[in-house]
Short mmCIF file of C-alpha atoms and ligand atoms in Angstrom, two decimals:
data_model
loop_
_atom_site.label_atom_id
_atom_site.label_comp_id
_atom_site.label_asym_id
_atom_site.label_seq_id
_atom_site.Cartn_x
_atom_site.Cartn_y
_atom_site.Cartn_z
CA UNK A 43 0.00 0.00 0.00
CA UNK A 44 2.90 2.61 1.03
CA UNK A 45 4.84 1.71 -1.80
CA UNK A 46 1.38 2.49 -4.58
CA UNK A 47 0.29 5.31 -2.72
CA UNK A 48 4.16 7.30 -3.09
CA UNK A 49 3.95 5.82 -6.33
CA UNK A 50 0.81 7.23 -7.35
CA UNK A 51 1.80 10.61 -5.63
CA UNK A 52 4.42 11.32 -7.84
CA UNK A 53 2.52 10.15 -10.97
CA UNK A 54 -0.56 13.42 -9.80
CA UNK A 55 2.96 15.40 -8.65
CA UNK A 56 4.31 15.29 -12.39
CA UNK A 57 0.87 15.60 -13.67
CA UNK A 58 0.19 18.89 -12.08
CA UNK A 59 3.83 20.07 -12.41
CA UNK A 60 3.01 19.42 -16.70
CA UNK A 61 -0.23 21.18 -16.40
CA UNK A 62 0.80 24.33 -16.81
CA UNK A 63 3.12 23.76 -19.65
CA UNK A 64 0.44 21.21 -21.30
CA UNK A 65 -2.84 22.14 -23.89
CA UNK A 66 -5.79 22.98 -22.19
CA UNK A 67 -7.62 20.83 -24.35
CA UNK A 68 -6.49 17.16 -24.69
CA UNK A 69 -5.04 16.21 -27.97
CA UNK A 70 -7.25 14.39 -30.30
CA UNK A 71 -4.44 11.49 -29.99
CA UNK A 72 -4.98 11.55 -26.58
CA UNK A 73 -8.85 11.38 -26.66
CA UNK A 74 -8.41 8.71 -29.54
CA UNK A 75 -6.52 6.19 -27.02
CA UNK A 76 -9.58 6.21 -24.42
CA UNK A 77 -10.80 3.62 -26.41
CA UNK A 78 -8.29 1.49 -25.13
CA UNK A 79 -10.50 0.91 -21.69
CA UNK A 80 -13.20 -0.45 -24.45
CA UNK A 81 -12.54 -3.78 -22.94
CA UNK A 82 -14.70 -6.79 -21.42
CA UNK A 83 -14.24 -6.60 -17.54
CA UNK A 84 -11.23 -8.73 -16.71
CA UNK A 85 -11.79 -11.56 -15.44
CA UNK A 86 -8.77 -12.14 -12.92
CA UNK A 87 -7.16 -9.84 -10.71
CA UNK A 88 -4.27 -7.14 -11.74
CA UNK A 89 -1.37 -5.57 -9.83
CA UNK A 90 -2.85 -2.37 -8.29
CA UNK A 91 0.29 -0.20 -9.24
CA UNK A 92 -0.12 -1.79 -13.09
CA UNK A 93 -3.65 -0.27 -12.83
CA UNK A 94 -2.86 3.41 -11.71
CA UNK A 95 0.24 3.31 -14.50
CA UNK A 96 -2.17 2.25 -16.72
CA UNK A 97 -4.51 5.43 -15.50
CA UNK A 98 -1.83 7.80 -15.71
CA UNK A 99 -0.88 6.64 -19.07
CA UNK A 100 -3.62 6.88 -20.59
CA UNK A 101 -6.03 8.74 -18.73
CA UNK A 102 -3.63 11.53 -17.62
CA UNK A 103 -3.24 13.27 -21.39
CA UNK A 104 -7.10 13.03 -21.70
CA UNK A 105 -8.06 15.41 -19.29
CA UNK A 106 -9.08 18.65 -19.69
CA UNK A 107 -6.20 20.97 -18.00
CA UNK A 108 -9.18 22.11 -15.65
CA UNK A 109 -7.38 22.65 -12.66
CA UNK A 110 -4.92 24.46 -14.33
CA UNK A 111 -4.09 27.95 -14.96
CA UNK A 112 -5.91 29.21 -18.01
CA UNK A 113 -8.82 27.24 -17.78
CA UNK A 114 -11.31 29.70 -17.90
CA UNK A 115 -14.33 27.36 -19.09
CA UNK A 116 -17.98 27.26 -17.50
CA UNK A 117 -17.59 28.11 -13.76
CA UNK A 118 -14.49 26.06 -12.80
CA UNK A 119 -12.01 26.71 -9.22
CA UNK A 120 -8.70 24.59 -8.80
CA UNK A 121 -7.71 22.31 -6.44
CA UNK A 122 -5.57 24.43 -3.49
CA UNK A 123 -2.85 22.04 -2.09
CA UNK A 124 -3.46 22.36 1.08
CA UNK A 125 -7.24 20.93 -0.36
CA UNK A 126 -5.82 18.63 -2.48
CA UNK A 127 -3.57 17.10 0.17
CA UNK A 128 -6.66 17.14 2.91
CA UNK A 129 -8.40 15.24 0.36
CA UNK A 130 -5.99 12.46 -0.14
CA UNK A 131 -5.65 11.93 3.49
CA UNK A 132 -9.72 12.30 3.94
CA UNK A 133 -9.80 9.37 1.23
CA UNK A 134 -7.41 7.28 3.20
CA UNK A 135 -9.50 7.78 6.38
CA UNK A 136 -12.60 7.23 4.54
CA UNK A 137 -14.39 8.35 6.88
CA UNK A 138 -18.41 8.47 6.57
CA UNK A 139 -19.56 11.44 8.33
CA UNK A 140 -23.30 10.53 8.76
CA UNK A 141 -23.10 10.84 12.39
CA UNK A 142 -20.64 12.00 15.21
CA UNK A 143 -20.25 8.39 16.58
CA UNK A 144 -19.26 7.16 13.03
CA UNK A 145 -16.80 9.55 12.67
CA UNK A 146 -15.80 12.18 15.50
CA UNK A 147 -13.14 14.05 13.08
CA UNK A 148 -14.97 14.84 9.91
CA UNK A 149 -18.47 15.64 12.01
CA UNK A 150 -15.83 17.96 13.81
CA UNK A 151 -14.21 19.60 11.41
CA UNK A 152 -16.93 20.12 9.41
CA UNK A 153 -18.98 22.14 12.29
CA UNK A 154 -15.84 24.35 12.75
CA UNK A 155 -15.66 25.13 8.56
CA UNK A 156 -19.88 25.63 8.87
CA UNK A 157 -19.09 28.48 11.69
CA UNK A 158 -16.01 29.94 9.49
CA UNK A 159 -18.09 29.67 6.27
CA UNK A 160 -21.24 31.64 7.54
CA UNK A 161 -18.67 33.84 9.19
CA UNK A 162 -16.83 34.48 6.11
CA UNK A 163 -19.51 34.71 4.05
CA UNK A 164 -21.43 36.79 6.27
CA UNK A 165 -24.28 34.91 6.74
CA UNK A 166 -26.16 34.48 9.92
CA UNK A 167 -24.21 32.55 12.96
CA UNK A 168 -26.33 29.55 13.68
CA UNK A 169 -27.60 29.13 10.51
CA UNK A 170 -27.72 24.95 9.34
CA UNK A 171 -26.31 23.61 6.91
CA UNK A 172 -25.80 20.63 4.15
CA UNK A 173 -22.54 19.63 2.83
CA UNK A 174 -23.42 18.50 -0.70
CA UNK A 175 -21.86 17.73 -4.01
CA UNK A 176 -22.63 20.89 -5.92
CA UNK A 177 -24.91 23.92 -5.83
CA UNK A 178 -27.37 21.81 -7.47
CA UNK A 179 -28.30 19.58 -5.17
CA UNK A 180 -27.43 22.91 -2.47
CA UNK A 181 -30.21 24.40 -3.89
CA UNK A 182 -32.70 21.91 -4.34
CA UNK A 183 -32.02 20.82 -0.17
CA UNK A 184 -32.14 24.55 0.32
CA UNK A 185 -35.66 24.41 -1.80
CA UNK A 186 -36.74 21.31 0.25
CA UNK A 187 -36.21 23.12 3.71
CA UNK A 188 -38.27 26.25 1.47
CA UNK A 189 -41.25 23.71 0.85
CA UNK A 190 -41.04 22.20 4.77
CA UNK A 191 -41.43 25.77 6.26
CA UNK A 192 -43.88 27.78 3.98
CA UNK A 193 -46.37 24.51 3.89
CA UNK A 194 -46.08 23.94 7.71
CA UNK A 195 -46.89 27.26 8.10
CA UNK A 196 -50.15 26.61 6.27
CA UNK A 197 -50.53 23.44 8.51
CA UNK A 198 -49.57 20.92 6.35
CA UNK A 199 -46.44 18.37 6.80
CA UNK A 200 -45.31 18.19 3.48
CA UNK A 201 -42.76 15.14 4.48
CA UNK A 202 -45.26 13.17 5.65
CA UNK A 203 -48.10 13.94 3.29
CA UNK A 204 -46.25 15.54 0.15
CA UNK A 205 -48.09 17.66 -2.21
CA UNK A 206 -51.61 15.90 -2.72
CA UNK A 207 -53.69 18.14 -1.80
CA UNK A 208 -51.48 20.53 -0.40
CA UNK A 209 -52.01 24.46 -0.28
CA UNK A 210 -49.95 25.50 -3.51
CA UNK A 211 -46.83 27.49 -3.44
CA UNK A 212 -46.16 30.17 -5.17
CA UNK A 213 -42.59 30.18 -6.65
CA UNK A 214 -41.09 33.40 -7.94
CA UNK A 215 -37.74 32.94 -10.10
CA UNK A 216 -35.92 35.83 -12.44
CA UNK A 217 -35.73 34.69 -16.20
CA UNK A 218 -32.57 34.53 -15.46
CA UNK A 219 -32.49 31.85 -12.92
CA UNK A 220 -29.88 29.06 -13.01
CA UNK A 221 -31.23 26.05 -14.58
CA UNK A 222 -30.42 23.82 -11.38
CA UNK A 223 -32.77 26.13 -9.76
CA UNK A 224 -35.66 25.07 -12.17
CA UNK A 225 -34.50 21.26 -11.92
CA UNK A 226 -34.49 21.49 -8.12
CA UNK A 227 -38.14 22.97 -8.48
CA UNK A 228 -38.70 20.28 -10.20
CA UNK A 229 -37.48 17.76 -8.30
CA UNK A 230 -38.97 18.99 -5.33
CA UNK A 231 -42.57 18.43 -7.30
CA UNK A 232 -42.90 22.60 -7.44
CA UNK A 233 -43.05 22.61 -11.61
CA UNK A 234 -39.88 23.46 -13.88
CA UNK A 235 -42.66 25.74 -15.63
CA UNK A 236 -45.15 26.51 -12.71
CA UNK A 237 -43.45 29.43 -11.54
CA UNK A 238 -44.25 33.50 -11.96
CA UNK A 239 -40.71 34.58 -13.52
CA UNK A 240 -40.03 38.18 -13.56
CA UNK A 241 -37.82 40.12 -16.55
CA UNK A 242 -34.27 41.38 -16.07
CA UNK A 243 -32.47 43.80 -16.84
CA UNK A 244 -29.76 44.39 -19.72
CA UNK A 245 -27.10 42.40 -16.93
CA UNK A 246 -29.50 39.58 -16.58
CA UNK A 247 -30.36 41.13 -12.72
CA UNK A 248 -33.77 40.63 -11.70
CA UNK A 249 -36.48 43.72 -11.63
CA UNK A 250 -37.45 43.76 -8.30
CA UNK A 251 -40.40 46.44 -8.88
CA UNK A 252 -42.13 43.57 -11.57
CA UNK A 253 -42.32 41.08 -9.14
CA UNK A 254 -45.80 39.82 -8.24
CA UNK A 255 -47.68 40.62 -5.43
CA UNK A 256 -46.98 38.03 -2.68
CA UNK A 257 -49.48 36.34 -0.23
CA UNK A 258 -49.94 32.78 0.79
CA UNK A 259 -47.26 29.98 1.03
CA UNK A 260 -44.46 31.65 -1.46
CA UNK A 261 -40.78 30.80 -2.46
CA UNK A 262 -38.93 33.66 -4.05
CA UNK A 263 -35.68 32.58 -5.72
CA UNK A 264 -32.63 35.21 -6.43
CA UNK A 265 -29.16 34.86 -7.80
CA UNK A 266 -25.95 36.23 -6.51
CA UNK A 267 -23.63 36.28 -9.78
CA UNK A 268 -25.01 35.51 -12.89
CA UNK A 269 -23.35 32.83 -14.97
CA UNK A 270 -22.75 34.46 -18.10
CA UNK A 271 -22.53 38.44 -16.64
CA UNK A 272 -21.28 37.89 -12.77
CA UNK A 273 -24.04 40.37 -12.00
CA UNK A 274 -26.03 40.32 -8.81
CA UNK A 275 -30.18 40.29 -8.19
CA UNK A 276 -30.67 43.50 -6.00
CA UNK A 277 -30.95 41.43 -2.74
CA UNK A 278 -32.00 44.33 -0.13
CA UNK A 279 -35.39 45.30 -2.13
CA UNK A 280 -36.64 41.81 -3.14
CA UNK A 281 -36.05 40.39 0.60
CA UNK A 282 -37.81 43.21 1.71
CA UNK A 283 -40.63 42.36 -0.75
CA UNK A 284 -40.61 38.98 0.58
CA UNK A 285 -40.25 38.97 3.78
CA UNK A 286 -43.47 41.99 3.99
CA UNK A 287 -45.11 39.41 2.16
CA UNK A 288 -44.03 36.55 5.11
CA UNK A 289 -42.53 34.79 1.77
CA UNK A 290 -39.55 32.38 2.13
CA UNK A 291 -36.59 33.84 0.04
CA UNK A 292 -33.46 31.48 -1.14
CA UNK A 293 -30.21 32.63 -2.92
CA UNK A 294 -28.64 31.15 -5.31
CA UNK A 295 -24.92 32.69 -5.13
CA UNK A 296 -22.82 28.97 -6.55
CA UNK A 297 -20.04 31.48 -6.98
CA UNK A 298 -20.78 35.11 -6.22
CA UNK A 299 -21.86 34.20 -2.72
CA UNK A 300 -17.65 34.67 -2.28
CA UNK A 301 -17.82 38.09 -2.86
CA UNK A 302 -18.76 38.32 0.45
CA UNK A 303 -15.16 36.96 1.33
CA UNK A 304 -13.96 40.20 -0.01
CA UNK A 305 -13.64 43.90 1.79
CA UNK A 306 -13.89 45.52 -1.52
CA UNK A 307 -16.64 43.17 -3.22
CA UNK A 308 -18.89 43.00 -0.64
CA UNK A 309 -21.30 45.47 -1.34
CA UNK A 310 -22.59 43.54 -4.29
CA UNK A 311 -24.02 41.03 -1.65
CA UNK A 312 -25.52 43.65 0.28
CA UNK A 313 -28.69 42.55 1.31
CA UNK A 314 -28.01 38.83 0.64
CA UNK A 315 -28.02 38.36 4.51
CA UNK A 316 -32.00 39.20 5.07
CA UNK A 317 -32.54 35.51 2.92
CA UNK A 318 -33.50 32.13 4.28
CA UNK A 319 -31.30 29.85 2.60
CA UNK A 320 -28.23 29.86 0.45
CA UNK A 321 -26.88 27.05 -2.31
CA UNK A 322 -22.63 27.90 -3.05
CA UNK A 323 -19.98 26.05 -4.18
CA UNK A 324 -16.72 25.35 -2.56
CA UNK A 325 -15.40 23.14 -5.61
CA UNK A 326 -15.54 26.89 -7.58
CA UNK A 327 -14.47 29.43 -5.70
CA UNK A 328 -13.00 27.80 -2.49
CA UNK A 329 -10.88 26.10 -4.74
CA UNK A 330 -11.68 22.41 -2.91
CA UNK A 331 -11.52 19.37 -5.47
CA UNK A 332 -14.54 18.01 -6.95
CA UNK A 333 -17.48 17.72 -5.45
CA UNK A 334 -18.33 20.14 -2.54
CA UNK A 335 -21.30 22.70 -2.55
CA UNK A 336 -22.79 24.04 0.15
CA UNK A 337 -26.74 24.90 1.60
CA UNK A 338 -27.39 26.86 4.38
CA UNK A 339 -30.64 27.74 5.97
CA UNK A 340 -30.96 30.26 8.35
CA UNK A 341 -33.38 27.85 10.96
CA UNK A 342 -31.26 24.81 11.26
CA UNK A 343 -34.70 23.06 12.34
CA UNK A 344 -36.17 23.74 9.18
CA UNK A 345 -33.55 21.84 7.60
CA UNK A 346 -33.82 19.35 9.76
CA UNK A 347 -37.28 18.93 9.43
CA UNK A 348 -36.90 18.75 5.64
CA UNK A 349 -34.06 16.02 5.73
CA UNK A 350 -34.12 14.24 8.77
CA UNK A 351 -34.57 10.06 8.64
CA UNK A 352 -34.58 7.76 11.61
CA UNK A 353 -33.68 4.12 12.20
CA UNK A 354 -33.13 2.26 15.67
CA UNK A 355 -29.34 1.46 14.02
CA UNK A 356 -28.60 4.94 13.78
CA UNK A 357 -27.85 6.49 17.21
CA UNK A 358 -27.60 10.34 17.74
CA UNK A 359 -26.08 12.06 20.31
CA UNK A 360 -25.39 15.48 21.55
CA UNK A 361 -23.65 16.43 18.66
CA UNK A 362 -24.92 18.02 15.42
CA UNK A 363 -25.33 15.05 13.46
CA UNK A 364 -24.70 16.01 10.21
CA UNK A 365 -27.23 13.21 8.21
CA UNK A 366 -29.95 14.89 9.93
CA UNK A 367 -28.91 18.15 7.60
CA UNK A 368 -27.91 16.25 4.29
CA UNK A 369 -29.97 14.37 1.66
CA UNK A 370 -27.71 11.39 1.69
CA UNK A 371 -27.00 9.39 4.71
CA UNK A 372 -23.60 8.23 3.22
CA UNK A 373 -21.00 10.53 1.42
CA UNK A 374 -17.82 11.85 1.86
CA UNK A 375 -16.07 13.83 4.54
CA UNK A 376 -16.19 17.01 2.48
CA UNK A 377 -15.76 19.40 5.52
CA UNK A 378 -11.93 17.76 5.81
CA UNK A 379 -10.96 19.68 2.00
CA UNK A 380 -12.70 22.79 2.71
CA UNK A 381 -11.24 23.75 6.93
CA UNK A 382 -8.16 22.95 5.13
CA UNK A 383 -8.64 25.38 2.32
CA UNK A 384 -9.82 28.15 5.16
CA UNK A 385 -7.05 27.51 6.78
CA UNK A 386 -4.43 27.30 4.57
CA UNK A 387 -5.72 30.65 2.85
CA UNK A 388 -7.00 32.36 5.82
CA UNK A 389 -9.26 35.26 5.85
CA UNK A 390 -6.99 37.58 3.75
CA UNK A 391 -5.70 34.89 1.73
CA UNK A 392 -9.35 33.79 0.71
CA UNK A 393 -10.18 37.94 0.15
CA UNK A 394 -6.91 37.66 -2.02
CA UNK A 395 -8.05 34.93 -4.45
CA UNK A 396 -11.03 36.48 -4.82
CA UNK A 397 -10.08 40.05 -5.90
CA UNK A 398 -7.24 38.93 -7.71
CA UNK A 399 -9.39 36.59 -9.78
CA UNK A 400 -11.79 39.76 -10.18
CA UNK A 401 -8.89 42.09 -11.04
CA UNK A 402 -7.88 39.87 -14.13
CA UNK A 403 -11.46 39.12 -15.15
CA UNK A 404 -11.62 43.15 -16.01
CA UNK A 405 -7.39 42.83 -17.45
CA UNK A 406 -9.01 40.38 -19.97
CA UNK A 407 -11.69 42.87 -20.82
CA UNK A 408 -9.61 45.82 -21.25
CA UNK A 409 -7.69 43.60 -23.74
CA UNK A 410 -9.76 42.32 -25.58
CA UNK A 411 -11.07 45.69 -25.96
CA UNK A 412 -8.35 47.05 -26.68
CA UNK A 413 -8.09 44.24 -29.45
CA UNK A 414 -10.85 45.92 -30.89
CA UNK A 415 -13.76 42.93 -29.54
CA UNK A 416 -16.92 43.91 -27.81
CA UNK A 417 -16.99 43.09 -24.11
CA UNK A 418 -20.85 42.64 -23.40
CA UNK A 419 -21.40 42.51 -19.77
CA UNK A 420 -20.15 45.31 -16.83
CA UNK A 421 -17.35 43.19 -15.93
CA UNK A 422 -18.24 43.44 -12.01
CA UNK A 423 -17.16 40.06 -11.01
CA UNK A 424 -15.21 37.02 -12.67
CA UNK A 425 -17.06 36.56 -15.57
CA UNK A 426 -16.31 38.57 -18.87
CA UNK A 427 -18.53 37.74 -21.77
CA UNK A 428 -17.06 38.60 -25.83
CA UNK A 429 -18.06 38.84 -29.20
CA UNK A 430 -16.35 38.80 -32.02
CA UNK A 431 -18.96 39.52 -34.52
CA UNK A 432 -21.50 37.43 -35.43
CA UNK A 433 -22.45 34.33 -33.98
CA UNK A 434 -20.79 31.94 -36.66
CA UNK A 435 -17.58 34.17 -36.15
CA UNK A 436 -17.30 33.97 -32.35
CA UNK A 437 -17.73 30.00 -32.32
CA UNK A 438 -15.21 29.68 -34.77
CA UNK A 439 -13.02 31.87 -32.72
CA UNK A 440 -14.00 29.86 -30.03
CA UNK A 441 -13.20 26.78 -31.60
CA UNK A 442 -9.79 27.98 -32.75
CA UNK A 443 -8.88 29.05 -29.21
CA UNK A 444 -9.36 25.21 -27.55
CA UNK A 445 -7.89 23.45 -30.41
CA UNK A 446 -5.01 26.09 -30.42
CA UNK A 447 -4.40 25.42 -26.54
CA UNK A 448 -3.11 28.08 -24.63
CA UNK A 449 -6.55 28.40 -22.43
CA UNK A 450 -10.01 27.29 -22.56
CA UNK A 451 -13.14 29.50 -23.12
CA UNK A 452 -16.94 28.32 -23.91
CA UNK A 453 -19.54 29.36 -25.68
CA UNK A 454 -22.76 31.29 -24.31
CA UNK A 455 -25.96 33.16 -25.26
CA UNK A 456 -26.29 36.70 -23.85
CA UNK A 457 -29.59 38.47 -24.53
CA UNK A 458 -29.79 37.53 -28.07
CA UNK A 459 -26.12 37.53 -28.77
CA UNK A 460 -23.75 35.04 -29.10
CA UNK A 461 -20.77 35.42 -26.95
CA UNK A 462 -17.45 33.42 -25.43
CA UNK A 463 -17.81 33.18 -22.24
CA UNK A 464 -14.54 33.87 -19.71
CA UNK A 465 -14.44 32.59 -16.09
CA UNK A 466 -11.63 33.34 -14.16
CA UNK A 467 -11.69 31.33 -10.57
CA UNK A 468 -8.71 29.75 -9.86
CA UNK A 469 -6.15 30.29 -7.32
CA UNK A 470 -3.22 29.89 -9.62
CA UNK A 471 -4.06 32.09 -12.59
CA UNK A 472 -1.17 34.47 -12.65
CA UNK A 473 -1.87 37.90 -14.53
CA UNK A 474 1.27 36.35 -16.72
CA UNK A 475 -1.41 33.70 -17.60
CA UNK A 476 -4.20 35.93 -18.84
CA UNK A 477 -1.63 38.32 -21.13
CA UNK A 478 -0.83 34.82 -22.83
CA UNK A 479 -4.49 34.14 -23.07
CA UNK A 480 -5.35 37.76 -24.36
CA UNK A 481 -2.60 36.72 -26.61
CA UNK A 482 -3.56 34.03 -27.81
CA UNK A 483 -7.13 34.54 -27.88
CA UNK A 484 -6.09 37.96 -30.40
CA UNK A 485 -4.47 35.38 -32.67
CA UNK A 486 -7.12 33.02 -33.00
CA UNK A 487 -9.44 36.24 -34.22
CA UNK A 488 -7.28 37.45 -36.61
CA UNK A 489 -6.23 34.39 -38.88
C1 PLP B 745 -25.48 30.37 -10.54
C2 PLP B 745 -25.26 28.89 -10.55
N1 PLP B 745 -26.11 28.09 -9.86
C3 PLP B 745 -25.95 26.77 -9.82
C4 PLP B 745 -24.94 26.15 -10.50
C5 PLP B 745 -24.82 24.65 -10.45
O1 PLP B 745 -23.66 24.29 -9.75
P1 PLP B 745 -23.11 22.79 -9.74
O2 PLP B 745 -22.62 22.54 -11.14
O3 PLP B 745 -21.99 22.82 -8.74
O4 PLP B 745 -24.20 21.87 -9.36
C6 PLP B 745 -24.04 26.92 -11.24
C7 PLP B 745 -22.95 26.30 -12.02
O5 PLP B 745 -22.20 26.94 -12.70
C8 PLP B 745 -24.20 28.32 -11.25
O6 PLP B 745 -23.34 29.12 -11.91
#
């Protein structure tokens, strides 16, 4: 075991030392030889170390350099090493964190990253929450505590009953909501298309003054940072909307919840306290390895009541026992990667990441502008969006700049237009890295 683990360290040590050297996009050689696990299952055993060579040979070159540099694709954070490393270890422990007496360390250390996080992120102290795999499924537990409260304030118990015959919700989304919003709503039996949506404006943020009159059981959903523009829903005047109305409000900030990390970024989650739940990632901004998102509702109990399961087998105690918070009983110890990452960062490292990644979001757009390119979005976050002319002109840019290599970019659809889409939200982009991406990205327009 000693020997495959140091072994297998130094094959992820050389792969990350290549990465920032490497294409962003894998080679088509390299995607090509994947067939090569096209295999019937074997049927006797192999030498462990023969399988992770095999892994590393192969699988290795057919990544995409995500936690790299310039990879600047979708919404997409690196792996800090002091995360990385807590992760590895975490995996060795392999630990279930269900319950305290199952596993003391990671129900520990994920209480004391809950109280940093809220504190951090300047949420309310004593607030519950979920550690999850992704905003995703942060929202749609967030949405589930949503459904437990506003119904059992109308004196039903949705849990026990669910929604025959319940008193109907009213759900309030922006047109711009995330689509894991609408699947949550979905999931949770609310309608992907039963919901009042209310216009935006030109940076996708929601119009607070359209939205409906509220009364009755009623979920309003806003967004802190937009995926394509970074922009924020104005928080302070739709809470206070809501919460006139006695309406449950829930945030969806994946990424631009973090602002709130940040002295000089905080003001665009001003407001964002006054909510009743919030979905983020850590596996974007935080920088934690794949998969860690985050829900927190303000009334732990209301969390509880919405994802809470008994069995004689599973004792509690006097701890917080985090599968009464969680959807799944069993899953990782995900509070392990992300106290390291506070830690390792600390407050002003975290505030650090976070500007700097900010700062170079608006170098790329004075670049590209200068380039000559139309920047479409107020570059007030991470996210830049560009066209280069018409639509079939910006994919082809597009797909010049991931075949060519230097960095990654996707596509998008802003308001009509057809756009690449920049991300910046890892901890290792230097500002060296975005002048070669400018660079490169110039290139690839003007052939
Ligand atoms: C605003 C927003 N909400 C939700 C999500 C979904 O996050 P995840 O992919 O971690 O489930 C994303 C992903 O980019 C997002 O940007």
């Amino acid at each position: 075991m000693q020997a495959l683990l140091q072994q297998t360290a130094a094959m992820a040590a050389a792969y990350l030392r290549e990465l920032p050297d490497r294409r962003v996009a894998p080679s088509e050689e390299a995607v090509a030889a994947l067939a090569g696990f096209q295999e019937p299952m074997p049927e006797e055993p192999s030498d462990a170390l023969a399988v992770i060579e095999r892994l590393h040979r192969v699988g290795s070159p057919a990544t995409t350099g995500m936690p790299g540099p310039r990879f600047f694709g979708f919404v997409i954070g690196g792996s800090l090493p002091a995360a990385l490393a807590a992760n590895w270890l975490a995996t060795a422990w392999d630990q279930c964190p269900g319950l305290f007496i199952a596993s003391p360390v990671a129900t520990a250390l994920e209480e004391v990253a809950l109280g940093w996080l809220l504190d951090v992120l300047r949420l309310p102290a004593g607030s519950g929450a979920a550690f999850v795999t992704g905003a995703t499924v942060a929202n749609f537990t967030a949405l589930a505590a949503a459904r437990h409260t506003v119904l059992a304030k109308a004196g039903w118990d949705v849990e026990a009953d669910g929604l025959f015959g319940a008193p109907p919700i009213r759900v309030v989304i922006s047109e711009e909501a995330h689509p894991s919003v609408i699947k949550s709503l979905g999931l949770l039996g609310l309608g992907r298309s039963r919901v009042q949506r209310v216009p935006v404006d030109g940076q996708g943020r929601m119009r607070a003054a359209e939205m409906p009159r509220l009364n009755g059981p009623a979920i309003v959903c806003l967004q802190a940072g937009n995926v394509n523009t970074g922009a924020f829903d104005p928080a302070a005047e739709i809470c206070a909307r809501a919460k006139d109305a006695g309406a449950w409000v829930h945030v969806d900030g994946a990424f631009g919840l973090w602002a709130a990390a940040s002295p000089e970024l905080a003001h665009l989650v001003a407001g964002v306290e006054q909510a009743d739940s919030w979905a983020t990632d850590a596996h974007k901004w935080l920088n934690v390895p794949y998969d860690s998102g985050l829900a927190f509702v303000r009334d732990p109990m209301m969390l509880r009541g919405a994802m809470s399961l008994v069995a004689p087998y599973l004792p509690r105690g006097e701890h917080r026992e985090p599968s009464l918070f969680t959807p799944e009983l069993s899953r990782r110890a995900r509070g392990v990667d992300i106290w390291a990452a506070l830690v390792s960062l600390g407050r002003s490292g975290l505030a650090e990441m976070i500007e700097r990644n900010c700062r170079q979001a608006r170098r790329f757009a004075q670049g590209l502008r200068a380039a000559g390119f139309a920047i479409l979005n107020n570059v007030v976050l991470n996210q830049v969006l560009v066209s280069f002319g018409d639509a079939a002109r910006t994919h082809e840019v597009i797909r010049r700049i991931q075949e060519e290599g230097t960095c990654w970019c996707g596509p998008t659809e802003w308001q009509g237009q057809t756009a690449m889409r920049i991300s910046v939200s890892n901890w290792s982009t230097t500002d060296d890295d975005v002048d070669r991406s400018i660079a490169a990205i110039v290139r690839c327009a003007g052939v």
